[in-house]
XYZ file of C-alpha atoms in Angstrom:
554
model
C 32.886 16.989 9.189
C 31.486 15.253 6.521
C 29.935 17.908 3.834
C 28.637 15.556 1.104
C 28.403 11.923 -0.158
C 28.383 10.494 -3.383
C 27.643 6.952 -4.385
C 26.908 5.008 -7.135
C 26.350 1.573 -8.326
C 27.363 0.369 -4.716
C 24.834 -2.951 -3.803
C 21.166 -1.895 -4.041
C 22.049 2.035 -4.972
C 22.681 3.359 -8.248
C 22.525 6.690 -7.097
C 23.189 9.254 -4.716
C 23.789 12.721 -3.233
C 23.890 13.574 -0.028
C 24.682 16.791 1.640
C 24.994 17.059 5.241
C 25.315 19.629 8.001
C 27.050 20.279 11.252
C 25.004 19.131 14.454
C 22.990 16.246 15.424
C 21.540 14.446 12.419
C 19.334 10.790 12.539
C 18.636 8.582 10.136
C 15.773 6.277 9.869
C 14.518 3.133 7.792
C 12.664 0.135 7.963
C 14.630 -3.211 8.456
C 16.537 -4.016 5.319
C 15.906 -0.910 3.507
C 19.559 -0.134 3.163
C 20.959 1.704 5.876
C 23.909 -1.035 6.500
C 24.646 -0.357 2.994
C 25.451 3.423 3.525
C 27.422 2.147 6.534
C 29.055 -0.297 4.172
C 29.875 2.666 1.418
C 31.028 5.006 4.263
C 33.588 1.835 5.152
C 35.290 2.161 1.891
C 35.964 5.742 2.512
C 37.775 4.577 5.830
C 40.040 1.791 3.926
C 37.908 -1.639 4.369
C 38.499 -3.848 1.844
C 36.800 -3.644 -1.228
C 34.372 -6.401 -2.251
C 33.499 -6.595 -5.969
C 29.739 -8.464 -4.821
C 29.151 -4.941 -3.819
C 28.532 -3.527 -7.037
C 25.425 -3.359 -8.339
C 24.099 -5.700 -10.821
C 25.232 -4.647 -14.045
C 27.691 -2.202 -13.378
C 30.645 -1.583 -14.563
C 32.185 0.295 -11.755
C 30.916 1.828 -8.135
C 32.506 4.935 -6.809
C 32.022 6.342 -3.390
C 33.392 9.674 -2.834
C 33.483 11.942 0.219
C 33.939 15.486 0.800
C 35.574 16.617 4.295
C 36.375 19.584 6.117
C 39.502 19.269 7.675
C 39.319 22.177 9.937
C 40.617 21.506 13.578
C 41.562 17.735 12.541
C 44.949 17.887 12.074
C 45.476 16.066 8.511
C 47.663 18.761 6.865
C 50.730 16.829 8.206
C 49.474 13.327 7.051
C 48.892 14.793 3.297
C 52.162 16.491 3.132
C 54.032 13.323 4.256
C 52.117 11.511 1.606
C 52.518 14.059 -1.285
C 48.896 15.412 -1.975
C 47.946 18.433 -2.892
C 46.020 20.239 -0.870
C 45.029 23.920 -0.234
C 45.195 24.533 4.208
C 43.311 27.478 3.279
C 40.184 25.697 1.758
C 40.253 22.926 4.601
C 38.499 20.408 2.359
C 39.539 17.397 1.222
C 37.838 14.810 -0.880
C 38.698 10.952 -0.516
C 37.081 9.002 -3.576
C 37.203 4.908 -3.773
C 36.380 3.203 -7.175
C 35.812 -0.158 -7.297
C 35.486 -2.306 -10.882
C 33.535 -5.598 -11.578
C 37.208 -7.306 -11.957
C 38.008 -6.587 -8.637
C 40.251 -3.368 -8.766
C 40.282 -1.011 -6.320
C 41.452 2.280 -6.998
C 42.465 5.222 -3.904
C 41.949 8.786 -4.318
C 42.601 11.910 -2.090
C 42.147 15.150 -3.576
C 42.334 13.419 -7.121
C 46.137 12.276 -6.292
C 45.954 8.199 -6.343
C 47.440 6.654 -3.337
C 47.497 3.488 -1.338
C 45.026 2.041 1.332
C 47.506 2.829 4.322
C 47.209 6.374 3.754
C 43.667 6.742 3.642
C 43.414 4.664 6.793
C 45.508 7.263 8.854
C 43.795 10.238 6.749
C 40.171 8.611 7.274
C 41.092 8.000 11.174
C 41.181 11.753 11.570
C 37.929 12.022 9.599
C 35.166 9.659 10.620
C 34.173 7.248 13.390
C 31.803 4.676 12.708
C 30.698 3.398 15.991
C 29.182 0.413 15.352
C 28.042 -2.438 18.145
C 31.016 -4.410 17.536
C 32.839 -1.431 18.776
C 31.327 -1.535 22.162
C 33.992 -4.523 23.117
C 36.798 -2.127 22.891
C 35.971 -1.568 26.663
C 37.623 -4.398 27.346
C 40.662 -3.323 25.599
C 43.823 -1.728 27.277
C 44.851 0.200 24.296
C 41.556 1.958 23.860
C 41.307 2.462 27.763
C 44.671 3.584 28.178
C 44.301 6.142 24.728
C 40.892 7.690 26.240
C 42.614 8.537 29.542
C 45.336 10.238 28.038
C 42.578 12.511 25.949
C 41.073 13.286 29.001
C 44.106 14.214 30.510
C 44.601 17.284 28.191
C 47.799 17.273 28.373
C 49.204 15.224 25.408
C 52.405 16.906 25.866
C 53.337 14.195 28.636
C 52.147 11.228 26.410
C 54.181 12.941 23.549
C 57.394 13.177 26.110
C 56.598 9.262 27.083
C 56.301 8.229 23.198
C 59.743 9.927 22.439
C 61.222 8.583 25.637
C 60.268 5.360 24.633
C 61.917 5.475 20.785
C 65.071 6.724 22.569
C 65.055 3.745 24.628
C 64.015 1.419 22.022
C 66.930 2.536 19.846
C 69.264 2.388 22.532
C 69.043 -1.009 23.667
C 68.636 -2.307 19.808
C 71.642 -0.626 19.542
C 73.265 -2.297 22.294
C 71.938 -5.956 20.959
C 73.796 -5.234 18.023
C 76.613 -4.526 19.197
C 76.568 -7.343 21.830
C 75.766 -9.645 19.120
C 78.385 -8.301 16.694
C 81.429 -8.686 19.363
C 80.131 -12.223 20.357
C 80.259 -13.191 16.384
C 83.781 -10.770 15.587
C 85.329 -12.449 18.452
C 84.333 -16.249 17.243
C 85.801 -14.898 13.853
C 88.816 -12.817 14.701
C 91.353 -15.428 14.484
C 89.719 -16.312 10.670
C 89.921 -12.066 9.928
C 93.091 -11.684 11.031
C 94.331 -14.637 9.297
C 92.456 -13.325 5.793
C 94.422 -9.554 6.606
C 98.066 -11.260 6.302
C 97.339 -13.274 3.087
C 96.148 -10.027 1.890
C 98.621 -7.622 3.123
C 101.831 -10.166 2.863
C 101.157 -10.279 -0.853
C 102.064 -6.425 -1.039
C 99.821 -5.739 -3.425
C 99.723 -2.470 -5.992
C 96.278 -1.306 -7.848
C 98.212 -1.270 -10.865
C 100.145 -4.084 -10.829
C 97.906 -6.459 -12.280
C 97.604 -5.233 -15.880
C 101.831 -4.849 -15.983
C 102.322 -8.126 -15.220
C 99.925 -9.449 -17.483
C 101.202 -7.669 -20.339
C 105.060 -8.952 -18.868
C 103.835 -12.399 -18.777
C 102.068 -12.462 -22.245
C 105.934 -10.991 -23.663
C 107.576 -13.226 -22.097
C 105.819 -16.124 -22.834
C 106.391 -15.827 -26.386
C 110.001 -14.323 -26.203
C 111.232 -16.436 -28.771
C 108.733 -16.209 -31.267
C 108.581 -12.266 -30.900
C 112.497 -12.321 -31.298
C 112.364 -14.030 -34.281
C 109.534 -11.928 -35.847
C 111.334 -8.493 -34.828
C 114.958 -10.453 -36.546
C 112.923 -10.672 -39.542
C 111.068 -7.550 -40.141
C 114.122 -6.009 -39.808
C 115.985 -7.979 -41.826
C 112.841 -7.360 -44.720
C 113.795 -3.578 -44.316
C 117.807 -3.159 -44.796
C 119.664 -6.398 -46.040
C 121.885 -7.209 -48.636
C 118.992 -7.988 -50.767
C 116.672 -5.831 -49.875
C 117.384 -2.170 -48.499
C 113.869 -0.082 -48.418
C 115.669 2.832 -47.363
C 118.677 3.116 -50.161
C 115.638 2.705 -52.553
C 113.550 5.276 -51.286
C 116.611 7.431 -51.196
C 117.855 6.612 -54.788
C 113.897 7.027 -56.435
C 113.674 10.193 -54.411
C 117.183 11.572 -56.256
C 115.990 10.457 -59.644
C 112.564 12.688 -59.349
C 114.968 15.281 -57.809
C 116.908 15.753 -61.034
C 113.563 16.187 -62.996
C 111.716 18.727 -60.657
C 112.649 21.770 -63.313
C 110.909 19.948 -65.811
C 108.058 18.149 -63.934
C 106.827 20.449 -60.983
C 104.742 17.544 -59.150
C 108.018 15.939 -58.556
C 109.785 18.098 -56.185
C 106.614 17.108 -53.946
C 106.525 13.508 -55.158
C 110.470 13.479 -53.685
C 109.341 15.081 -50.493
C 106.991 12.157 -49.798
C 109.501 9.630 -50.978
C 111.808 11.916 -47.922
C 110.075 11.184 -45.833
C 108.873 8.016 -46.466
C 112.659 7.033 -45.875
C 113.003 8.492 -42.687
C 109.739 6.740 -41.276
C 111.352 3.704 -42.619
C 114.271 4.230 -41.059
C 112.719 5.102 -37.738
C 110.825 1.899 -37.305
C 113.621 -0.017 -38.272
C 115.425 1.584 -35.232
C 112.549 0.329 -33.331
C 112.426 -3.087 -34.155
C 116.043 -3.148 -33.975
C 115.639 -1.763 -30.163
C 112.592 -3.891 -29.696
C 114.664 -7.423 -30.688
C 117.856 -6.301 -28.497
C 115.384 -5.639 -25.534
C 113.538 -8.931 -25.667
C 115.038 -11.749 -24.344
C 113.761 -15.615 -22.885
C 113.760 -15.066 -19.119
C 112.304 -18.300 -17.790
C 113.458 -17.209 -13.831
C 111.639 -13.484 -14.278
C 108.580 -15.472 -16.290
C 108.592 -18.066 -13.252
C 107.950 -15.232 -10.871
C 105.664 -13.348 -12.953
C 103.628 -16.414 -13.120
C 103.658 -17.168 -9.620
C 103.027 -13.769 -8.942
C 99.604 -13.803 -10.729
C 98.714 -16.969 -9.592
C 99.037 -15.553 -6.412
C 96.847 -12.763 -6.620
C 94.353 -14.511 -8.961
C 94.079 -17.187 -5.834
C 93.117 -14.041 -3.955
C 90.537 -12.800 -6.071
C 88.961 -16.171 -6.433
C 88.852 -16.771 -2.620
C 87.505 -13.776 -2.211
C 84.824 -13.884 -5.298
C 86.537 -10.464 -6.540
C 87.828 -9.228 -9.806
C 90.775 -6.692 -9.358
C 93.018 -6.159 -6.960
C 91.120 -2.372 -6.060
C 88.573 -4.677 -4.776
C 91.098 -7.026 -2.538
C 92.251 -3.475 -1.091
C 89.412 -2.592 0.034
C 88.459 -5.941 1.387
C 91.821 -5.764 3.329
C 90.927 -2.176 4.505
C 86.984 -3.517 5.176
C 88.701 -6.692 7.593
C 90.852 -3.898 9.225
C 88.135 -1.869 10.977
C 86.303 -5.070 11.760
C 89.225 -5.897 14.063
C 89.864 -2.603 15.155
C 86.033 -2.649 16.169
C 86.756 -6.110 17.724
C 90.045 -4.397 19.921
C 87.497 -1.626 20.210
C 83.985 -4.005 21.496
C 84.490 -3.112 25.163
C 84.565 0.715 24.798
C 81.667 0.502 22.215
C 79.666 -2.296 24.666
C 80.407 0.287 27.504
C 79.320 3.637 25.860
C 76.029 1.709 24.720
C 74.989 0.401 28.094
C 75.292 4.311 29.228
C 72.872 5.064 26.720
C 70.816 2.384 27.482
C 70.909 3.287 31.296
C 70.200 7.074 30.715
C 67.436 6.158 28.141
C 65.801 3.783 30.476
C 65.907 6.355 33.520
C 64.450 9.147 31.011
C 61.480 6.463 30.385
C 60.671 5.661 34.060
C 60.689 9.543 34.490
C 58.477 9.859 31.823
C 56.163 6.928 32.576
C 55.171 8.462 36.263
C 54.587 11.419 35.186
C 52.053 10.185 32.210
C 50.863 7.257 35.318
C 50.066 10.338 37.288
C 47.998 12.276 35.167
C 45.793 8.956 33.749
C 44.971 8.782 37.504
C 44.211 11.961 37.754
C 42.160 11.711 34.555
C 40.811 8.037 35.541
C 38.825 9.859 39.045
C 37.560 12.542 36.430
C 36.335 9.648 34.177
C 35.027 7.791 36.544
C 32.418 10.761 38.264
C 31.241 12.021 34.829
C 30.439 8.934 33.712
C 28.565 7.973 36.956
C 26.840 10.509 36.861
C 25.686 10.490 33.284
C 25.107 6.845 33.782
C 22.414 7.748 36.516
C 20.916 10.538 33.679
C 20.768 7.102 31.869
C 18.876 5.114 34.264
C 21.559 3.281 36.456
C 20.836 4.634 39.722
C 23.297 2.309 41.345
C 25.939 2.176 38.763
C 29.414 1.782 40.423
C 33.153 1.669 38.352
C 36.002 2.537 38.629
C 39.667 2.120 36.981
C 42.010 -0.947 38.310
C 45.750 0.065 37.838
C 48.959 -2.343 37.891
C 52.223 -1.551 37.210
C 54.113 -3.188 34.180
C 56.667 -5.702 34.572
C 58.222 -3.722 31.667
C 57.306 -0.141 30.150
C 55.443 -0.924 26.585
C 54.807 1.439 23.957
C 50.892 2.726 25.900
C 53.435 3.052 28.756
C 54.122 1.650 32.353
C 50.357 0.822 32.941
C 47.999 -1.850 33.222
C 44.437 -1.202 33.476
C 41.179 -3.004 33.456
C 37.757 -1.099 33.813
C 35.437 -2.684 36.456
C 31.394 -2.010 36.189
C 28.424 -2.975 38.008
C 25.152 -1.974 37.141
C 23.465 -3.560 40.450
C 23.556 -2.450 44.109
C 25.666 -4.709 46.457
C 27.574 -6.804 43.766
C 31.353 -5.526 43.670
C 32.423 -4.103 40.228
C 33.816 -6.793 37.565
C 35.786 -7.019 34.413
C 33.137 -4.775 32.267
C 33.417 -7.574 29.407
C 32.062 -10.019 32.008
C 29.488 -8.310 33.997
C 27.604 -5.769 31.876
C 25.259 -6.433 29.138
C 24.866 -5.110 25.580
C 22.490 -2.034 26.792
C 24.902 -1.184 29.466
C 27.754 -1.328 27.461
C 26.340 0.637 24.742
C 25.138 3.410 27.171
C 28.799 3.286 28.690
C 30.451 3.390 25.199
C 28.178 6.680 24.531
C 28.421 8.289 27.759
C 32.312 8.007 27.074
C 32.328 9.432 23.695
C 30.669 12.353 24.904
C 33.438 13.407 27.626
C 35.925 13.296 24.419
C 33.972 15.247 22.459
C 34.120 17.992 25.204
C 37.954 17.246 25.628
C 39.124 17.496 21.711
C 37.704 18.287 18.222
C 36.427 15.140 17.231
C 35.787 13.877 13.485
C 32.760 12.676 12.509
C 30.591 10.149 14.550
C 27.882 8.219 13.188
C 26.235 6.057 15.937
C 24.968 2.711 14.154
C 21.963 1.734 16.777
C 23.891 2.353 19.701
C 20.444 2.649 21.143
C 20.277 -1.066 20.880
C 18.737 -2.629 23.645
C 16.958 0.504 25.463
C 13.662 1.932 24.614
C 11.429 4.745 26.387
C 12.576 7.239 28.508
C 16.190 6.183 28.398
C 16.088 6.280 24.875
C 15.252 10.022 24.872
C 18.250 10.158 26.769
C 20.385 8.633 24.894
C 19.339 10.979 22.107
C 20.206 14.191 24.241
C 23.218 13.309 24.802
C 24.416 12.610 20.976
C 22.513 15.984 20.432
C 24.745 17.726 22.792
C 27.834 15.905 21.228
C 26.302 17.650 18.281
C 27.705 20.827 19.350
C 31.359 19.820 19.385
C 30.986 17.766 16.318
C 28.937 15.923 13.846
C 26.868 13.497 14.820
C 24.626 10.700 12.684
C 22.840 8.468 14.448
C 21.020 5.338 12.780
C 18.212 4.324 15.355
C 14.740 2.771 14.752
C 13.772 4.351 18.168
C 11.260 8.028 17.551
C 12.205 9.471 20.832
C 15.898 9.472 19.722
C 14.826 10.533 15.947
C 12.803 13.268 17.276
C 15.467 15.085 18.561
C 17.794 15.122 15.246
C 18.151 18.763 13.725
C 18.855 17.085 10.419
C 16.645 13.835 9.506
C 17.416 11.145 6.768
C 14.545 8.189 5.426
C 16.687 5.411 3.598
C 14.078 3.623 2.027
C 13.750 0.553 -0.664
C 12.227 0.825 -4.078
C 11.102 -1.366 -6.417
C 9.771 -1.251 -10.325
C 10.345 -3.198 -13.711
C 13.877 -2.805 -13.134
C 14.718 -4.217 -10.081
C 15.397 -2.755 -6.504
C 16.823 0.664 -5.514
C 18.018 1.623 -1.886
C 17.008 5.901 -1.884
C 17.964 7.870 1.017
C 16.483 11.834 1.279
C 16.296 14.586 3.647
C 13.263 15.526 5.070
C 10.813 18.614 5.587
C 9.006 19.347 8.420
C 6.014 17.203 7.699
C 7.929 14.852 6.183
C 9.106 14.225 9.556
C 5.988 14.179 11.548
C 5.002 11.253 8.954
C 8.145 9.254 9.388
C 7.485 9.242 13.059
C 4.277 8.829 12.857
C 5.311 5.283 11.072
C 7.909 4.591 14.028
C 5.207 5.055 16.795
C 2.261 3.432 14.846
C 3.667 0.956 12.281
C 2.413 1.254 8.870
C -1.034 2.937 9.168
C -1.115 6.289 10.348
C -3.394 7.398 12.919
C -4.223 10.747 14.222
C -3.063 10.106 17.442
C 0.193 8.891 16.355
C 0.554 12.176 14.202
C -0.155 14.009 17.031
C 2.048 12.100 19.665
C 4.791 12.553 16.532
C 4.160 16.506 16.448
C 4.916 16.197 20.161
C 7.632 14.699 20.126
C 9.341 17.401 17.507
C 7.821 20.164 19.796
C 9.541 18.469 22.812
């Protein structure tokens, strides 16, 4: 239920706080005094989009905010899913919507920001505003179909349908993807198989790549590296030049000093081994020059072997030859799933065959209860129809069968109505008018709210259209709704404001500053005055004061 409401700067109010209470509350207000506007604040709070014209002149920002009891309405799932906090113990929740003069809208739920889409499913567990628009949902198979299965009381059997459906839905996606994945493998498998043997003739190694490279480079420039090596070596030990002689020759001269000169026994040591470094690389370079040699048949295949698997990489918009590996292994299970289609084709039609027997089970058992709860539909609303003054109401519930099982299930189903003795019940859309249909719409809401905890309901003139007697009611009804949940009303009709055990006045002020929407509780006499007003108009008279006072006694 809703516990309290906060708005500000939102159209004509600047300011409120409102605390509510379980039960049957009303609220009342001359034409244009601002009730819409509540209605219109309260639609933010269910996810409507938000329209910066709403703010009030001047303002900065507008804020609605709402705070819930959750208790019995099942949103402890839907806040876990969507990471906010929330304390099950407490089972409150408050849902806050700011709105700035640029436009921004900004989502709150228990202070934790979060996106329209959540708030809609939250706010759908919350509140109902049944507005007149509403009323044409009669017409529509979805809500028809959705009522029944709340009557039913056994949502267990739509829950068994619903799964039985997403198995089935899987199941034959699964199978169109497969069907459509052999019909396209098999076009391609000559092309696949043809890609596999350029691949795999080429024998290729993950390491290769970088060896031949580095072979290619070498023996590219054999010559020149030949020649360099020849030289270097020739630098080190020739007849005019040999470094290591030297360095052996200066390292015996500091030798014969080192019992005069301590430093050079260590200044010999370095020239040591200095000389046998020297004499080390020249074995290398000697090695290096004897192993290099021009090789133009070995550099003709290394060539041809990179071009080879550089023409691979480029076909196949890779960069090593890892990546052509896996590509190879990548086009081998694509043909083994291709030699494989029938198998996988077969085991999927099974599934699809058991999946679609599970559904028909499933969708004649849920057919059989909505008929079940269609007959128990039909009699309590005739009969609190004929409470409601139609004394010759007749309807009923038209079933077909599906040509194919939908997500609501195998079920068609139109609701016939007539009002008036001897004419044949019609397409309720067609035949009944905006009184009827609003009586019909209420008389329904009250066999859910016997059947399941319901959020709250705020009726916005759903006495439209009926006056009197009938309006009274009306008004008993939503005040026996009132003890399964809680229950606003907006009316501009006394006998249904009478009965309210909670009573609101929205009305419209005005001074030097422009005009304010205020909406109060009121006190006993409070009441009788506002009443008073409905009966009488603007001047009071005793007798509408008294016919007021009798109306609360009532």
């Amino acid at each position: 239920m809703l516990l309290s409401l906060h708005i500000s700067n939102y159209a004509l109010i600047d300011h409120l706080d409102l605390d509510l209470t379980p039960g049957f509350g009303v609220i009342t207000g001359e034409t244009g005094a601002g009730k819409s506007i509540i209605l219109g604040a309260l639609g933010l709070l269910q996810g409507r989009r938000a329209d910066p014209k709403a703010l009030k002149a001047g303002a900065a920002k507008c804020i609605v905010e709402g705070v819930f009891s959750t208790e019995g309405l099942d949103v402890d799932r839907l806040l876990e899913q969507a990471d906010i906090d929330f304390d099950p113990e407490d089972a409150q929740i408050v849902v806050r919507r700011e709105i700035t003069a640029a436009g921004k809208s900004r989502t709150f739920i228990n202070d934790t920001p979060t996106n329209l889409s959540v708030l809609r499913e939250v706010s759908d567990r919350l509140i109902d505003i049944h507005s007149q628009h509403q009323n044409l949902l009669l017409a529509h198979e979805t809500f028809l179909l959705d009522t029944l299965d709340v009557i039913t009381g056994e949502p267990e059997v739509r829950g068994s349908y619903d799964k039985a459906y997403r198995d089935f839905v899987t199941a034959e996606r699964r199978l169109r993807q497969l069907r459509e994945e052999a019909q396209r493998n098999s076009a391609d498998q000559d092309y696949l198989t043809y890609q596999l043997a350029q691949i795999d003739d080429a024998e290729l190694d993950e390491d290769e790549q970088d060896a031949l490279e580095e072979e290619s480079r070498t023996l590219s420039h054999a010559e020149e590296i030949k020649s360099a090596l020849y030289h270097a070596g020739g630098v080190l030990q020739s007849d005019e030049s040999d470094v290591s002689s030297a360095l052996r020759t200066a390292a015996a001269a500091l030798d014969s000093i080192a019992k005069f000169l301590p430093e050079a026994e260590a200044l010999s040591e370095r020239l040591t081994s200095a000389r046998i470094e020297v004499d080390d690389i020249l074995s290398d370079v000697e090695r290096a020059a004897d192993s290099v040699d021009y090789n133009p048949e070995r550099l003709a295949y290394v060539d041809d072997r990179l071009s080879n698997i550089y023409r691979l990489q480029k076909k196949h918009q890779v960069d090593s030859i890892a990546e052509l590996l896996a590509l190879a292994e990548d086009l081998r299970n694509r043909l083994s799933a291709i030699d494989n289609a029938d198998e996988l084709l077969a085991q999927a039609e099974r599934d699809c065959k058991s999946t679609r027997t599970a559904l028909r089970s499933a969708a004649r058992q849920l057919t059989a209860i909505r008929h079940a709860a269609a007959k128990e539909v039909e009699d309590a609303l005739i009969e609190t129809l004929h409470h409601l003054g139609m004394p010759s109401v007749r309807l009923c519930f038209e079933f077909d069968e599906r040509a194919r099982p939908d997500a609501s299930g195998n079920d068609t189903l139109r609701f016939l109505f007539s009002a008036n003795k001897n004419v044949p019940p019609q397409d309720v859309a067609q035949t009944a008018s905006g009184g009827e249909i609003a009586r019909l719409m209420l008389a329904l809401k009250s066999l859910i709210a016997r059947k399941r905890q319901l959020p709250t309901i705020i009726f916005d003139e759903i006495d439209a259209g009926v006056s009197g007697t009938m309006a009274e009611r009306m008004g008993q009804i939503m005040q026996r709704m009132g003890e399964h949940a809680q229950v606003l009303c907006i009316t501009h009709l006394p006998q249904i404001a009478a009965l309210g055990a909670s009573h609101f006045l929205v009305r419209k002020e005005e001074d030097e500053h422009g005009t304010t929407s205020r909406i109060a509780p009121l006190d006993a006499e409070e009441r009788v005055q506002e009443l008073a007003h409905m009966l009488s108009g603007a001047n009071l008279t005793e007798a509408a004061m008294a016919n007021a006072r009798a109306l609360l006694n009532s």
